[in-house]
Coordinates of C-alpha atoms in Angstrom, one line a residue:
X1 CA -40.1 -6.4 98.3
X2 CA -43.0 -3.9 97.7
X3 CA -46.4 -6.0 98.8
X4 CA -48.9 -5.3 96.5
X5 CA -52.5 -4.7 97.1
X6 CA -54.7 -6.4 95.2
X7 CA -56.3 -3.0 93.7
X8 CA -53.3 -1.2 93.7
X9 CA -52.5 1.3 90.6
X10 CA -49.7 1.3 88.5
X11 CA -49.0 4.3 86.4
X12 CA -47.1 4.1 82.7
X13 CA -46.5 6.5 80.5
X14 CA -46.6 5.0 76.7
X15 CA -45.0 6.8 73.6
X16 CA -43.7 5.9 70.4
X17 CA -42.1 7.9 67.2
X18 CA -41.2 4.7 64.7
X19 CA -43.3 2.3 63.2
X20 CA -43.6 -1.1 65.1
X21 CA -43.7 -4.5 63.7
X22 CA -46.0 -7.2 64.9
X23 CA -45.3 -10.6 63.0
X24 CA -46.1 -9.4 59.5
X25 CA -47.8 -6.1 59.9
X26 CA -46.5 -2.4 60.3
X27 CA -48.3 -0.1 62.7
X28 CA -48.0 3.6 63.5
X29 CA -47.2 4.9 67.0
X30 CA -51.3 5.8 67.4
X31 CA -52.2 2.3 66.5
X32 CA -49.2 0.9 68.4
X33 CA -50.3 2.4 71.8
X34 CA -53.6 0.6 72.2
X35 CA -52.5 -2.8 70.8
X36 CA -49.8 -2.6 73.9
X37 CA -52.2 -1.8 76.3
X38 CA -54.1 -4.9 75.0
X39 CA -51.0 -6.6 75.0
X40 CA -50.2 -5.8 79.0
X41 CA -53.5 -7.0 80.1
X42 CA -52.9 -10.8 78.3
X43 CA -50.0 -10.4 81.2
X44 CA -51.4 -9.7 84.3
X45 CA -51.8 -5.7 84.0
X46 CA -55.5 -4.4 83.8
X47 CA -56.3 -1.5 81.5
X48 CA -57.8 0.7 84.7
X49 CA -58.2 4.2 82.9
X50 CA -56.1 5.8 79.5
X51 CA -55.4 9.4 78.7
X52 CA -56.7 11.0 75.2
X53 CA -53.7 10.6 73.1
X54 CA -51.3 13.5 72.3
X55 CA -48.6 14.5 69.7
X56 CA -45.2 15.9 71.0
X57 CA -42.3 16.7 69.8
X58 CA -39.4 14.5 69.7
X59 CA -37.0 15.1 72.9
X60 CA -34.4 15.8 72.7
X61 CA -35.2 18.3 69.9
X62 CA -34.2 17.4 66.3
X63 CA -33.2 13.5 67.4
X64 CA -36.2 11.9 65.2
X65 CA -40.0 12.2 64.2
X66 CA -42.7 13.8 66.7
X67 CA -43.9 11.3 69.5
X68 CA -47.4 9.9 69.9
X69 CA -47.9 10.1 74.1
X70 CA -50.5 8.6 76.4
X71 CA -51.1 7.9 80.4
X72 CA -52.2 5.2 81.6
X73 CA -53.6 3.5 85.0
X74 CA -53.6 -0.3 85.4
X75 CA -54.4 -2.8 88.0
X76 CA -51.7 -5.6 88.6
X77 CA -52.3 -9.0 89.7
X78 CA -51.9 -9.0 93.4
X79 CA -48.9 -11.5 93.0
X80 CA -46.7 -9.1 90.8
X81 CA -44.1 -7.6 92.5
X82 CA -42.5 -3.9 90.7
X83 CA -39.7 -5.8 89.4
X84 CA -42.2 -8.5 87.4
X85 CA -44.0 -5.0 86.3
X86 CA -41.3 -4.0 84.9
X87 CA -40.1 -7.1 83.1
X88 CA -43.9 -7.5 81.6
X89 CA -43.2 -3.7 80.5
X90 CA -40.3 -3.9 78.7
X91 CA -41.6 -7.9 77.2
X92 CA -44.4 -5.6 75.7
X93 CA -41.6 -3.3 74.5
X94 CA -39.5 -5.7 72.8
X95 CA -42.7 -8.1 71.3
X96 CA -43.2 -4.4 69.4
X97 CA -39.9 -3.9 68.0
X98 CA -38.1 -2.2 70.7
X99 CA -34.4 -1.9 70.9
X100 CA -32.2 -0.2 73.7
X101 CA -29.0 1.3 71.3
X102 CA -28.1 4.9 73.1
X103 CA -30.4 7.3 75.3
X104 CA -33.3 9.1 74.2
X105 CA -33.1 7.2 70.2
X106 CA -36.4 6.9 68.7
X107 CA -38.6 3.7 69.8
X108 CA -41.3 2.0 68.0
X109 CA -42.4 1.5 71.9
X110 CA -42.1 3.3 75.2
X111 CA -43.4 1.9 78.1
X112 CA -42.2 3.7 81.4
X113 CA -43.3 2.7 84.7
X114 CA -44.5 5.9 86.7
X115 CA -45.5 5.2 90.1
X116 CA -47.0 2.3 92.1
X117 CA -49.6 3.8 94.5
X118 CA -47.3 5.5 96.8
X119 CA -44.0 3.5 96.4
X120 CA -40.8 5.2 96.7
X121 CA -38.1 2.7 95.6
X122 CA -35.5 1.6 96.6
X123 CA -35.3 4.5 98.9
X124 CA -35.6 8.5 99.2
X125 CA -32.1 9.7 99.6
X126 CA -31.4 7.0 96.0
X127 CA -34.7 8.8 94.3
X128 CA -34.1 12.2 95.3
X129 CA -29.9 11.3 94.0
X130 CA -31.6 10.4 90.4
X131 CA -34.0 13.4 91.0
X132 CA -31.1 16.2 90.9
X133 CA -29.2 14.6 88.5
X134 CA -27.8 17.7 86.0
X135 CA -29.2 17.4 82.6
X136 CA -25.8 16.2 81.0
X137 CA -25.8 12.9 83.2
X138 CA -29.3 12.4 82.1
X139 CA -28.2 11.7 78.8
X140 CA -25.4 9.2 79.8
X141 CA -26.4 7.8 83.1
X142 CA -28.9 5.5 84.0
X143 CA -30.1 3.6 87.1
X144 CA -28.8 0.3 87.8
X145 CA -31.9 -0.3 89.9
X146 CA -35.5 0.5 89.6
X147 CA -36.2 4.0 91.1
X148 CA -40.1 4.7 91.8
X149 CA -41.7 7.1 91.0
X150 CA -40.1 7.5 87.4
X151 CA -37.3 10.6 88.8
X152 CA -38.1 12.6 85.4
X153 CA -41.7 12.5 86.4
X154 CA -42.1 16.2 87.8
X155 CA -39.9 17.5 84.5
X156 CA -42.1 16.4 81.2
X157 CA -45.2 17.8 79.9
X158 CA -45.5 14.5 77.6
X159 CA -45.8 12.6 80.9
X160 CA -47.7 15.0 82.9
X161 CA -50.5 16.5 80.7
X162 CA -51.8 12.8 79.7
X163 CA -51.2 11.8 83.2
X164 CA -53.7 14.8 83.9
X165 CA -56.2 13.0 82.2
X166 CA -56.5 10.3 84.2
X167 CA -55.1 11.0 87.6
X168 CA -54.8 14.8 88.1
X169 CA -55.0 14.5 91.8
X170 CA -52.4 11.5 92.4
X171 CA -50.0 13.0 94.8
X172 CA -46.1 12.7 94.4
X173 CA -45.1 10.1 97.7
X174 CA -41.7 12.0 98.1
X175 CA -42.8 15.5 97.3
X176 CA -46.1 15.8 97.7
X177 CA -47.1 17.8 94.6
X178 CA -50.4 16.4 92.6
X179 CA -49.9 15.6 88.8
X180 CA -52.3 19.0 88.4
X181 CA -49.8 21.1 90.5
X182 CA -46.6 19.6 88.6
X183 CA -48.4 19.9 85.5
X184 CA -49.0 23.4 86.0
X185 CA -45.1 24.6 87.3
X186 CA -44.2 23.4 83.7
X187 CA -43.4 26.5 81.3
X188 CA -46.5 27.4 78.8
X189 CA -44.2 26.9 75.8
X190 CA -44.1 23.1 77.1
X191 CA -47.4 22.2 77.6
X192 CA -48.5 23.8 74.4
X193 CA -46.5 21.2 72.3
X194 CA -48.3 18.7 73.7
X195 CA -51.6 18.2 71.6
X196 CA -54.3 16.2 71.8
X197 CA -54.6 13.7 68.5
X198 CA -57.8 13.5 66.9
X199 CA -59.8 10.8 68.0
X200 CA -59.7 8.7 64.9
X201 CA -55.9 8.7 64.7
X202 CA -56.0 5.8 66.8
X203 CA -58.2 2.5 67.5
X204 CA -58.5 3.6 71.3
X205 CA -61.8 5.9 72.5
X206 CA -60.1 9.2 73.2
X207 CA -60.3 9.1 77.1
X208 CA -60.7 6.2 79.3
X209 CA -61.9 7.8 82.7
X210 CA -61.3 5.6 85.8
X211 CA -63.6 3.4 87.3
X212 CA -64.1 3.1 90.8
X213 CA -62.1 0.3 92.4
X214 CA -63.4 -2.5 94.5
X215 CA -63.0 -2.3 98.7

């Protein structure tokens, strides 16, 4: 088990393209975002720095409405280990209407788990397997096992221009690329459909820049 340091980071992405429902009320993806964030720090995961938020297009293309995307960095209870990180992600996910039908279907929440620090579960030869999967076992396969970081990381302007935002020089354990420098291999065309939302389209201040953390 991955020991966890008491001030160690822990990197989600966040997205959303359907409404959510929260005991009565309906929410939009924008407004959805920073009530999960809230949500995740009731539960032991700290609100550490957020991206601006961002519209993209729905992937893959033509399978629902546009996405609303963010980053975020969060501090974890020094008692968490990555698998109770996960399992307080996807309790966020389902307590806002998530459902997990087929790959890739719209979701009133997304909450995917990055990176912790410099983690690489459960191994490299396993992450750099998920890595190099072809795109058409993308869409049917999935991991039986929690791979870290996220293997799609390196591939999606939606994850890496919010991710920018907040930690553009976080370095890539197995790789060693930065966010910036995977960020910037993406094609133009890609990073272009990401754009920033305007700041009142959701209840969150536009950009949350990290603090420093404590020794």
């Amino acid at each position: 088990m991955l020991e966890m340091a008491k001030q160690l980071l822990v990197y989600v992405a966040l997205g959303a393209n359907l409404p959510s429902d929260l005991g009565s009320l309906r929410h939009t993806p924008a407004h959805t975002l920073p009530m999960a964030l809230a949500s995740l720090g009731a539960l032991g995961l700290h609100l550490h720095a957020t991206s601006r938020f961002y519209a993209t297009p729905c992937f893959p293309a033509g399978a629902g409405p546009d996405y609303v995307n963010a980053a975020a960095a969060l501090t974890a209870d020094p008692d968490l280990s990555p698998a109770d990180i996960l399992a307080r992600l996807h309790q966020v996910e389902a307590a806002y209407g998530r459902t997990r039908s087929t790959r890739w279907a719209g979701r009133s929440l997304d909450l995917d788990l990055l990176a912790i620090g410099d983690a690489v579960l459960p191994d490299a030869k396993t992450h750099r397997h998920w890595c190099d999967l072809p795109l058409a076992d993308q869409a049917r396969l999935a991991p039986d096992q929690l791979i870290l970081p996220h293997p799609r990381i390196a591939d999606r302007a939606f994850v890496l221009v919010p991710l920018c935002d907040i930690a553009p020089d976080w370095h890539h354990p197995v790789t060693g690329h930065s966010v910036r420098t995977m960020r910037d291999a993406l094609p133009a065309s890609d990073l272009a459909a990401v754009r920033p939302l305007p700041e009142e389209a959701s209840d969150l201040a536009p950009i949350r820049r990290p603090t420093p953390l404590l020794p």
